[in-house]
């Protein structure tokens, strides 16, 4: 074997080890997060239908609020990873602290806005007279945990930037176990009902945030980083997050439009759509884990002024994304006859879901490329391009999706539109990737 042939192989093995080391724990943490809601639903569901309906409505609002601010994790990962690559751990943690302070401010703002308007927001969601009081109770109590959840996002970004995805996994697992135990004890042991479920979740969230803060503060003291809020740093964190906020809101709009179109197709189609969407989200976790690894690794390479290395690892991650997409496609096709009956026994709903799932399966290699390149550009701090690309995608998807009911094709056509959406994202991201203009080196972009 020649040295020329050995070097690329050694490089691939190194990249593979880095990707696996970061992606596997990240996947575990991503899967652990939705288990909070599942635990709440399982416990509250035994209280009654009205309580469960109230939980569903309040949780939808809370999930939306937290997902909108996911840029706290993404932007922080990129900025911290760059500083790590440049060898300046003090500045890396300092920028992470700026993100945590921004999270606290945003959490306080959410509480100030939503707490007094909770009844009106619940009413907008069309809650029944019996479910509305439970929804308001759960929402108002759970709001107190929003600052903690946003701190968790920012602190997760710090650790990912430091190339550590294991700690977030451990914290997520601990939080899930604590959440389940607290909910059961407060709902049934203390007889607090749905309020007990909300308090249990808040306490678990605050506990998770406290663990993260202990880890980050120790790192700050070890490397001499200041813990005090810095107005300029907080402002810079907010500015870096704005494009990613636009990207996230555009994606949320696409998902909302898809659900609205499914509702116009009929009850069977919208029920099948929800089943498929739950699977689509699960598949996204697997691909998003690779994207998270991409954010951390690319940021580090660019911070170390190694643009060729960043491009090399990017190529390898694209191969990972395609391979993961192919594996997921095979699994979806093979498991769809077993998966769908778990959610419904209605043959009409099953037929609609089974056919549309073929489209979902075929789109997975495309999704693999999209998630990886999305993570790469986030790691490179290329937020403005990502925002523009998502706005273009939204502009293409919206008219196509809205035409589905009139053109026929039902749910399969709608998921064909969703596949088109992912294809547009792939093209816009691939153009940027091939241009090389994302590979800006240095400790800051």
Short mmCIF file of C-alpha atoms in Angstrom, two decimals:
data_model
loop_
_atom_site.label_atom_id
_atom_site.label_comp_id
_atom_site.label_asym_id
_atom_site.label_seq_id
_atom_site.Cartn_x
_atom_site.Cartn_y
_atom_site.Cartn_z
CA UNK A 1 0.00 0.00 0.00
CA UNK A 2 1.46 3.38 -0.96
CA UNK A 3 1.49 6.40 1.32
CA UNK A 4 -0.73 8.22 -1.16
CA UNK A 5 -3.43 5.58 -0.85
CA UNK A 6 -3.02 5.20 2.91
CA UNK A 7 -3.44 8.89 3.71
CA UNK A 8 -6.99 9.30 2.35
CA UNK A 9 -8.06 6.13 4.15
CA UNK A 10 -6.53 7.32 7.40
CA UNK A 11 -8.26 10.68 6.93
CA UNK A 12 -11.62 9.00 6.36
CA UNK A 13 -11.17 6.86 9.45
CA UNK A 14 -10.34 9.93 11.51
CA UNK A 15 -13.40 11.77 10.21
CA UNK A 16 -15.58 8.72 10.82
CA UNK A 17 -14.39 8.49 14.43
CA UNK A 18 -15.12 12.18 14.99
CA UNK A 19 -18.57 11.94 13.43
CA UNK A 20 -19.52 8.80 15.38
CA UNK A 21 -18.15 10.19 18.66
CA UNK A 22 -20.31 13.30 18.36
CA UNK A 23 -23.35 12.03 16.45
CA UNK A 24 -24.28 8.95 18.51
CA UNK A 25 -24.64 10.77 21.87
CA UNK A 26 -26.34 13.68 20.07
CA UNK A 27 -28.93 11.26 18.67
CA UNK A 28 -29.58 9.89 22.15
CA UNK A 29 -30.11 13.39 23.54
CA UNK A 30 -32.43 14.33 20.66
CA UNK A 31 -34.59 11.24 21.22
CA UNK A 32 -34.67 11.83 24.98
CA UNK A 33 -36.19 15.30 24.62
CA UNK A 34 -39.60 14.22 23.22
CA UNK A 35 -39.85 11.67 26.02
CA UNK A 36 -40.68 14.55 28.38
CA UNK A 37 -43.95 15.11 26.58
CA UNK A 38 -44.63 11.39 26.27
CA UNK A 39 -44.19 10.93 30.03
CA UNK A 40 -46.49 13.87 30.75
CA UNK A 41 -49.11 12.52 28.34
CA UNK A 42 -49.00 9.01 29.82
CA UNK A 43 -49.45 10.30 33.37
CA UNK A 44 -52.00 13.02 32.65
CA UNK A 45 -53.96 10.76 30.31
CA UNK A 46 -55.12 8.73 33.31
CA UNK A 47 -56.65 11.83 34.89
CA UNK A 48 -59.24 12.20 32.12
CA UNK A 49 -59.84 13.21 28.53
CA UNK A 50 -60.27 16.91 29.31
CA UNK A 51 -56.96 17.03 31.17
CA UNK A 52 -55.16 15.26 28.31
CA UNK A 53 -56.72 17.64 25.77
CA UNK A 54 -55.60 20.61 27.86
CA UNK A 55 -52.07 19.19 28.04
CA UNK A 56 -51.99 18.69 24.25
CA UNK A 57 -52.95 22.31 23.56
CA UNK A 58 -50.59 23.83 26.13
CA UNK A 59 -47.73 21.58 25.03
CA UNK A 60 -48.18 22.65 21.41
CA UNK A 61 -47.70 26.28 22.46
CA UNK A 62 -44.72 25.47 24.67
CA UNK A 63 -43.04 23.31 22.03
CA UNK A 64 -43.44 26.10 19.46
CA UNK A 65 -41.96 28.65 21.87
CA UNK A 66 -38.90 26.51 22.58
CA UNK A 67 -38.36 25.43 18.95
CA UNK A 68 -38.38 29.05 17.78
CA UNK A 69 -35.35 29.72 19.99
CA UNK A 70 -33.38 26.63 18.96
CA UNK A 71 -30.94 29.06 17.34
CA UNK A 72 -29.52 29.50 20.85
CA UNK A 73 -27.98 26.03 20.47
CA UNK A 74 -27.07 26.29 16.79
CA UNK A 75 -25.44 29.73 16.83
CA UNK A 76 -23.60 29.03 20.08
CA UNK A 77 -22.20 25.76 18.75
CA UNK A 78 -20.72 27.50 15.72
CA UNK A 79 -19.15 30.43 17.57
CA UNK A 80 -17.74 28.29 20.39
CA UNK A 81 -16.35 25.67 17.98
CA UNK A 82 -14.49 28.35 16.03
CA UNK A 83 -12.82 29.60 19.19
CA UNK A 84 -11.94 26.03 20.15
CA UNK A 85 -10.34 25.54 16.75
CA UNK A 86 -8.29 28.70 17.22
CA UNK A 87 -7.07 27.41 20.58
CA UNK A 88 -8.73 30.15 22.66
CA UNK A 89 -10.86 28.25 25.19
CA UNK A 90 -11.34 31.32 27.38
CA UNK A 91 -12.98 33.23 24.53
CA UNK A 92 -14.95 30.12 23.53
CA UNK A 93 -16.57 29.80 26.94
CA UNK A 94 -17.01 33.57 27.19
CA UNK A 95 -19.04 33.59 23.97
CA UNK A 96 -21.02 30.67 25.33
CA UNK A 97 -21.82 32.66 28.48
CA UNK A 98 -23.12 35.48 26.29
CA UNK A 99 -25.51 32.95 24.74
CA UNK A 100 -26.69 31.84 28.19
CA UNK A 101 -27.40 35.41 29.25
CA UNK A 102 -29.33 35.94 26.01
CA UNK A 103 -31.34 32.79 26.82
CA UNK A 104 -32.23 34.15 30.26
CA UNK A 105 -33.37 37.47 28.79
CA UNK A 106 -35.47 35.78 26.10
CA UNK A 107 -37.00 33.42 28.67
CA UNK A 108 -38.01 36.35 30.86
CA UNK A 109 -39.54 38.09 27.83
CA UNK A 110 -41.59 34.99 26.92
CA UNK A 111 -42.95 34.79 30.46
CA UNK A 112 -43.83 38.50 30.47
CA UNK A 113 -45.73 38.19 27.17
CA UNK A 114 -47.41 34.80 27.49
CA UNK A 115 -48.34 34.65 31.19
CA UNK A 116 -51.02 37.37 31.07
CA UNK A 117 -52.27 36.29 27.63
CA UNK A 118 -52.45 32.53 28.34
CA UNK A 119 -56.28 32.31 28.34
CA UNK A 120 -56.50 34.16 25.01
CA UNK A 121 -53.83 31.95 23.42
CA UNK A 122 -55.62 28.81 24.57
CA UNK A 123 -58.87 30.16 23.15
CA UNK A 124 -57.19 30.80 19.78
CA UNK A 125 -56.33 27.10 19.65
CA UNK A 126 -60.03 26.28 19.88
CA UNK A 127 -59.91 24.55 23.26
CA UNK A 128 -63.25 23.27 24.54
CA UNK A 129 -64.82 24.75 27.67
CA UNK A 130 -63.84 21.65 29.63
CA UNK A 131 -60.24 21.47 28.39
CA UNK A 132 -59.42 25.20 28.46
CA UNK A 133 -58.98 25.55 32.26
CA UNK A 134 -56.54 22.64 32.34
CA UNK A 135 -54.63 24.04 29.37
CA UNK A 136 -54.32 27.47 31.02
CA UNK A 137 -53.14 25.93 34.29
CA UNK A 138 -50.52 23.78 32.60
CA UNK A 139 -49.33 26.61 30.35
CA UNK A 140 -48.96 29.20 33.11
CA UNK A 141 -47.01 26.89 35.41
CA UNK A 142 -44.85 25.44 32.62
CA UNK A 143 -43.93 28.93 31.44
CA UNK A 144 -41.81 29.26 34.56
CA UNK A 145 -39.54 26.58 33.12
CA UNK A 146 -39.00 28.36 29.79
CA UNK A 147 -35.89 30.30 30.91
CA UNK A 148 -34.38 27.04 32.14
CA UNK A 149 -35.15 25.31 28.84
CA UNK A 150 -33.56 28.14 26.87
CA UNK A 151 -30.50 28.00 29.13
CA UNK A 152 -30.34 24.27 28.38
CA UNK A 153 -30.35 25.07 24.64
CA UNK A 154 -27.55 27.63 24.94
CA UNK A 155 -25.48 25.45 27.28
CA UNK A 156 -25.95 22.47 24.98
CA UNK A 157 -24.53 24.64 22.20
CA UNK A 158 -21.50 25.45 24.35
CA UNK A 159 -20.75 21.80 25.03
CA UNK A 160 -21.28 20.80 21.41
CA UNK A 161 -18.89 23.56 20.39
CA UNK A 162 -16.41 22.13 22.88
CA UNK A 163 -16.84 18.79 21.03
CA UNK A 164 -18.77 17.26 23.95
CA UNK A 165 -22.12 15.63 23.12
CA UNK A 166 -21.95 13.02 25.90
CA UNK A 167 -22.75 15.43 28.73
CA UNK A 168 -25.98 16.63 27.04
CA UNK A 169 -26.98 12.97 26.64
CA UNK A 170 -26.43 12.25 30.34
CA UNK A 171 -28.31 15.39 31.36
CA UNK A 172 -31.20 14.55 29.02
CA UNK A 173 -31.49 11.03 30.45
CA UNK A 174 -31.33 12.33 34.01
CA UNK A 175 -33.94 14.97 33.21
CA UNK A 176 -36.28 12.39 31.70
CA UNK A 177 -36.04 10.09 34.73
CA UNK A 178 -36.54 12.99 37.16
CA UNK A 179 -39.46 14.32 35.13
CA UNK A 180 -41.25 10.97 35.21
CA UNK A 181 -40.70 10.45 38.93
CA UNK A 182 -41.72 13.99 39.87
CA UNK A 183 -44.82 13.91 37.68
CA UNK A 184 -46.03 10.63 39.12
CA UNK A 185 -45.38 11.82 42.68
CA UNK A 186 -46.97 15.24 42.29
CA UNK A 187 -49.93 14.19 40.14
CA UNK A 188 -50.95 11.14 42.16
CA UNK A 189 -48.96 11.19 45.40
CA UNK A 190 -49.61 14.87 46.16
CA UNK A 191 -52.95 14.81 44.29
CA UNK A 192 -52.12 18.02 42.37
CA UNK A 193 -53.59 16.82 39.08
CA UNK A 194 -52.41 18.48 35.89
CA UNK A 195 -50.73 21.22 37.93
CA UNK A 196 -48.52 18.54 39.46
CA UNK A 197 -47.44 17.42 36.00
CA UNK A 198 -46.51 20.99 35.08
CA UNK A 199 -44.58 21.54 38.31
CA UNK A 200 -42.77 18.24 37.89
CA UNK A 201 -41.62 19.25 34.41
CA UNK A 202 -40.55 22.71 35.57
CA UNK A 203 -38.50 21.26 38.44
CA UNK A 204 -36.83 18.78 36.06
CA UNK A 205 -36.05 21.56 33.59
CA UNK A 206 -34.57 23.79 36.28
CA UNK A 207 -32.49 20.84 37.49
CA UNK A 208 -31.14 20.24 33.99
CA UNK A 209 -30.27 23.93 33.61
CA UNK A 210 -28.53 23.88 37.00
CA UNK A 211 -26.37 20.91 36.00
CA UNK A 212 -25.38 22.65 32.77
CA UNK A 213 -24.56 25.86 34.60
CA UNK A 214 -22.32 24.00 37.06
CA UNK A 215 -20.42 22.43 34.14
CA UNK A 216 -20.11 25.72 32.23
CA UNK A 217 -19.18 27.80 35.30
CA UNK A 218 -16.44 25.32 36.21
CA UNK A 219 -15.08 25.61 32.68
CA UNK A 220 -15.27 29.40 32.84
CA UNK A 221 -13.32 29.55 36.09
CA UNK A 222 -10.76 27.02 34.83
CA UNK A 223 -10.00 29.12 31.75
CA UNK A 224 -10.50 32.59 33.23
CA UNK A 225 -13.69 33.51 31.40
CA UNK A 226 -15.97 36.12 32.94
CA UNK A 227 -19.41 35.11 34.19
CA UNK A 228 -20.79 38.65 34.06
CA UNK A 229 -23.22 39.68 31.31
CA UNK A 230 -21.54 41.58 28.50
CA UNK A 231 -23.89 43.80 26.51
CA UNK A 232 -21.78 43.70 23.35
CA UNK A 233 -21.42 39.91 23.54
CA UNK A 234 -25.14 39.37 24.16
CA UNK A 235 -25.94 41.67 21.23
CA UNK A 236 -23.54 39.72 19.00
CA UNK A 237 -25.18 36.43 20.02
CA UNK A 238 -28.59 37.86 19.19
CA UNK A 239 -27.39 39.13 15.80
CA UNK A 240 -25.92 35.72 14.95
CA UNK A 241 -29.22 34.11 15.91
CA UNK A 242 -31.54 36.31 13.85
CA UNK A 243 -30.87 34.58 10.47
CA UNK A 244 -31.30 31.17 12.10
CA UNK A 245 -34.56 32.40 13.64
CA UNK A 246 -35.78 33.32 10.15
CA UNK A 247 -34.74 29.87 8.93
CA UNK A 248 -36.58 28.14 11.77
CA UNK A 249 -39.75 30.21 11.37
CA UNK A 250 -39.79 29.48 7.64
CA UNK A 251 -39.51 25.76 8.33
CA UNK A 252 -42.27 25.93 10.94
CA UNK A 253 -44.45 27.75 8.41
CA UNK A 254 -43.90 24.94 5.89
CA UNK A 255 -44.96 22.31 8.43
CA UNK A 256 -48.04 24.35 9.43
CA UNK A 257 -49.06 24.79 5.78
CA UNK A 258 -48.67 21.06 5.18
CA UNK A 259 -50.92 20.26 8.16
CA UNK A 260 -53.50 22.83 7.04
CA UNK A 261 -53.57 21.32 3.54
CA UNK A 262 -53.91 17.81 4.99
CA UNK A 263 -56.89 19.01 7.03
CA UNK A 264 -58.59 20.18 3.81
CA UNK A 265 -58.15 16.71 2.31
CA UNK A 266 -60.41 15.12 4.91
CA UNK A 267 -60.32 13.46 8.32
CA UNK A 268 -58.68 10.25 7.10
CA UNK A 269 -55.91 12.12 5.31
CA UNK A 270 -55.14 14.48 8.18
CA UNK A 271 -55.05 11.54 10.59
CA UNK A 272 -52.65 9.70 8.28
CA UNK A 273 -50.62 12.90 7.92
CA UNK A 274 -50.12 13.12 11.68
CA UNK A 275 -48.93 9.51 11.78
CA UNK A 276 -46.44 10.15 8.98
CA UNK A 277 -45.30 13.43 10.52
CA UNK A 278 -44.47 11.66 13.78
CA UNK A 279 -42.31 9.16 11.88
CA UNK A 280 -40.75 11.94 9.80
CA UNK A 281 -39.73 13.72 13.00
CA UNK A 282 -38.18 10.51 14.35
CA UNK A 283 -36.21 10.02 11.12
CA UNK A 284 -35.10 13.64 11.39
CA UNK A 285 -33.49 12.93 14.76
CA UNK A 286 -31.15 10.38 13.17
CA UNK A 287 -30.12 12.77 10.41
CA UNK A 288 -29.98 15.79 12.71
CA UNK A 289 -27.43 13.95 14.87
CA UNK A 290 -25.03 13.95 11.91
CA UNK A 291 -25.82 17.62 11.33
CA UNK A 292 -24.96 18.43 14.95
CA UNK A 293 -21.63 16.66 14.53
CA UNK A 294 -21.15 18.76 11.39
CA UNK A 295 -21.78 22.01 13.26
CA UNK A 296 -19.15 21.21 15.89
CA UNK A 297 -16.50 19.73 13.59
CA UNK A 298 -16.75 22.31 10.79
CA UNK A 299 -16.62 25.21 13.23
CA UNK A 300 -13.47 23.77 14.81
CA UNK A 301 -11.71 23.24 11.47
CA UNK A 302 -12.52 26.74 10.26
CA UNK A 303 -11.44 28.24 13.58
CA UNK A 304 -8.10 26.44 13.13
CA UNK A 305 -7.72 28.08 9.65
CA UNK A 306 -8.02 24.68 8.00
CA UNK A 307 -10.42 25.25 5.09
CA UNK A 308 -9.19 22.17 3.15
CA UNK A 309 -9.80 20.02 6.22
CA UNK A 310 -13.30 21.50 6.60
CA UNK A 311 -14.13 20.72 2.97
CA UNK A 312 -12.71 17.21 3.34
CA UNK A 313 -14.79 16.38 6.41
CA UNK A 314 -17.82 17.95 4.75
CA UNK A 315 -17.50 15.57 1.83
CA UNK A 316 -17.30 12.65 4.24
CA UNK A 317 -20.37 13.82 6.14
CA UNK A 318 -22.35 14.12 2.91
CA UNK A 319 -21.48 10.48 2.25
CA UNK A 320 -22.70 9.66 5.74
CA UNK A 321 -25.92 11.58 5.12
CA UNK A 322 -26.63 9.75 1.87
CA UNK A 323 -25.85 6.36 3.43
CA UNK A 324 -28.03 7.08 6.46
CA UNK A 325 -30.83 8.21 4.14
CA UNK A 326 -30.67 4.98 2.14
CA UNK A 327 -30.76 2.87 5.33
CA UNK A 328 -33.73 4.86 6.67
CA UNK A 329 -35.53 4.50 3.33
CA UNK A 330 -35.21 0.72 3.45
CA UNK A 331 -36.37 0.64 7.07
CA UNK A 332 -39.43 2.80 6.34
CA UNK A 333 -40.53 0.62 3.43
CA UNK A 334 -39.94 -2.59 5.36
CA UNK A 335 -41.56 -1.45 8.60
CA UNK A 336 -44.51 0.57 7.30
CA UNK A 337 -47.00 -2.35 7.45
CA UNK A 338 -46.06 -2.77 11.12
CA UNK A 339 -45.75 0.92 12.04
CA UNK A 340 -49.07 2.31 10.81
CA UNK A 341 -51.38 -0.19 12.62
CA UNK A 342 -49.82 0.91 15.91
CA UNK A 343 -51.62 4.23 15.52
CA UNK A 344 -54.92 3.32 13.85
CA UNK A 345 -57.13 0.41 12.92
CA UNK A 346 -59.09 2.47 10.37
CA UNK A 347 -58.38 0.87 6.95
CA UNK A 348 -58.93 4.18 5.14
CA UNK A 349 -56.31 5.92 7.25
CA UNK A 350 -53.95 2.96 6.90
CA UNK A 351 -54.23 2.93 3.10
CA UNK A 352 -53.54 6.68 2.87
CA UNK A 353 -50.53 6.43 5.17
CA UNK A 354 -49.02 3.33 3.58
CA UNK A 355 -48.98 4.87 0.11
CA UNK A 356 -47.61 8.23 1.25
CA UNK A 357 -44.89 6.51 3.29
CA UNK A 358 -43.36 5.20 0.05
CA UNK A 359 -42.80 8.83 -0.98
CA UNK A 360 -41.35 9.59 2.45
CA UNK A 361 -38.99 6.63 2.14
CA UNK A 362 -37.76 7.67 -1.30
CA UNK A 363 -37.02 11.17 -0.02
CA UNK A 364 -34.70 10.06 2.78
CA UNK A 365 -31.41 10.18 0.81
CA UNK A 366 -32.32 13.75 -0.17
CA UNK A 367 -33.07 14.51 3.48
CA UNK A 368 -29.70 13.07 4.44
CA UNK A 369 -27.88 15.53 2.18
CA UNK A 370 -30.04 18.44 3.36
CA UNK A 371 -29.50 17.81 7.06
CA UNK A 372 -25.75 17.41 6.69
CA UNK A 373 -25.25 20.52 4.56
CA UNK A 374 -27.57 22.49 6.84
CA UNK A 375 -25.34 21.52 9.77
CA UNK A 376 -22.17 22.31 7.85
CA UNK A 377 -23.33 25.81 6.94
CA UNK A 378 -24.51 26.40 10.52
CA UNK A 379 -21.11 25.33 11.79
CA UNK A 380 -19.54 27.75 9.32
CA UNK A 381 -21.71 30.57 10.67
CA UNK A 382 -23.40 30.98 7.27
CA UNK A 383 -26.75 31.92 8.81
CA UNK A 384 -27.76 34.68 6.35
CA UNK A 385 -27.50 32.26 3.43
CA UNK A 386 -29.52 29.63 5.30
CA UNK A 387 -32.22 32.19 6.01
CA UNK A 388 -32.42 33.24 2.36
CA UNK A 389 -32.44 29.64 1.17
CA UNK A 390 -35.34 28.74 3.47
CA UNK A 391 -37.34 31.75 2.33
CA UNK A 392 -36.86 30.61 -1.27
CA UNK A 393 -37.95 27.11 -0.28
CA UNK A 394 -41.04 28.46 1.47
CA UNK A 395 -41.92 30.52 -1.63
CA UNK A 396 -41.67 27.43 -3.87
CA UNK A 397 -43.45 25.04 -1.52
CA UNK A 398 -46.46 27.18 -0.58
CA UNK A 399 -48.23 27.44 -3.98
CA UNK A 400 -47.47 23.80 -4.82
CA UNK A 401 -48.89 22.58 -1.51
CA UNK A 402 -51.98 24.78 -1.76
CA UNK A 403 -52.76 23.33 -5.19
CA UNK A 404 -52.79 19.74 -3.89
CA UNK A 405 -56.49 19.63 -2.88
CA UNK A 406 -57.67 20.96 -6.24
CA UNK A 407 -55.34 18.86 -8.37
CA UNK A 408 -56.09 15.59 -6.56
CA UNK A 409 -53.62 12.99 -5.45
CA UNK A 410 -54.50 13.34 -1.79
CA UNK A 411 -51.94 12.78 0.93
CA UNK A 412 -49.44 11.14 -1.42
CA UNK A 413 -49.37 14.31 -3.51
CA UNK A 414 -48.92 16.43 -0.38
CA UNK A 415 -45.89 14.40 0.66
CA UNK A 416 -44.70 14.69 -2.91
CA UNK A 417 -44.79 18.46 -2.30
CA UNK A 418 -42.85 17.92 0.92
CA UNK A 419 -40.25 15.96 -1.05
CA UNK A 420 -40.08 18.83 -3.55
CA UNK A 421 -39.48 21.15 -0.62
CA UNK A 422 -36.54 19.03 0.54
CA UNK A 423 -35.22 18.86 -3.04
CA UNK A 424 -35.27 22.67 -3.29
CA UNK A 425 -33.41 22.87 0.01
CA UNK A 426 -30.87 20.36 -1.28
CA UNK A 427 -30.25 22.38 -4.44
CA UNK A 428 -29.83 25.69 -2.60
CA UNK A 429 -27.51 24.15 -0.02
CA UNK A 430 -25.52 22.20 -2.62
CA UNK A 431 -24.93 25.36 -4.68
CA UNK A 432 -23.52 27.07 -1.60
CA UNK A 433 -21.43 24.03 -0.67
CA UNK A 434 -19.92 23.77 -4.15
CA UNK A 435 -19.12 27.50 -4.24
CA UNK A 436 -16.81 27.14 -1.22
CA UNK A 437 -17.78 30.63 -0.02
CA UNK A 438 -19.02 29.19 3.28
CA UNK A 439 -15.46 28.12 4.27
CA UNK A 440 -14.46 31.38 5.94
CA UNK A 441 -11.61 30.72 8.36
CA UNK A 442 -10.65 32.43 11.59
CA UNK A 443 -11.73 32.60 15.22
CA UNK A 444 -14.70 34.72 14.17
CA UNK A 445 -16.55 34.86 10.88
#
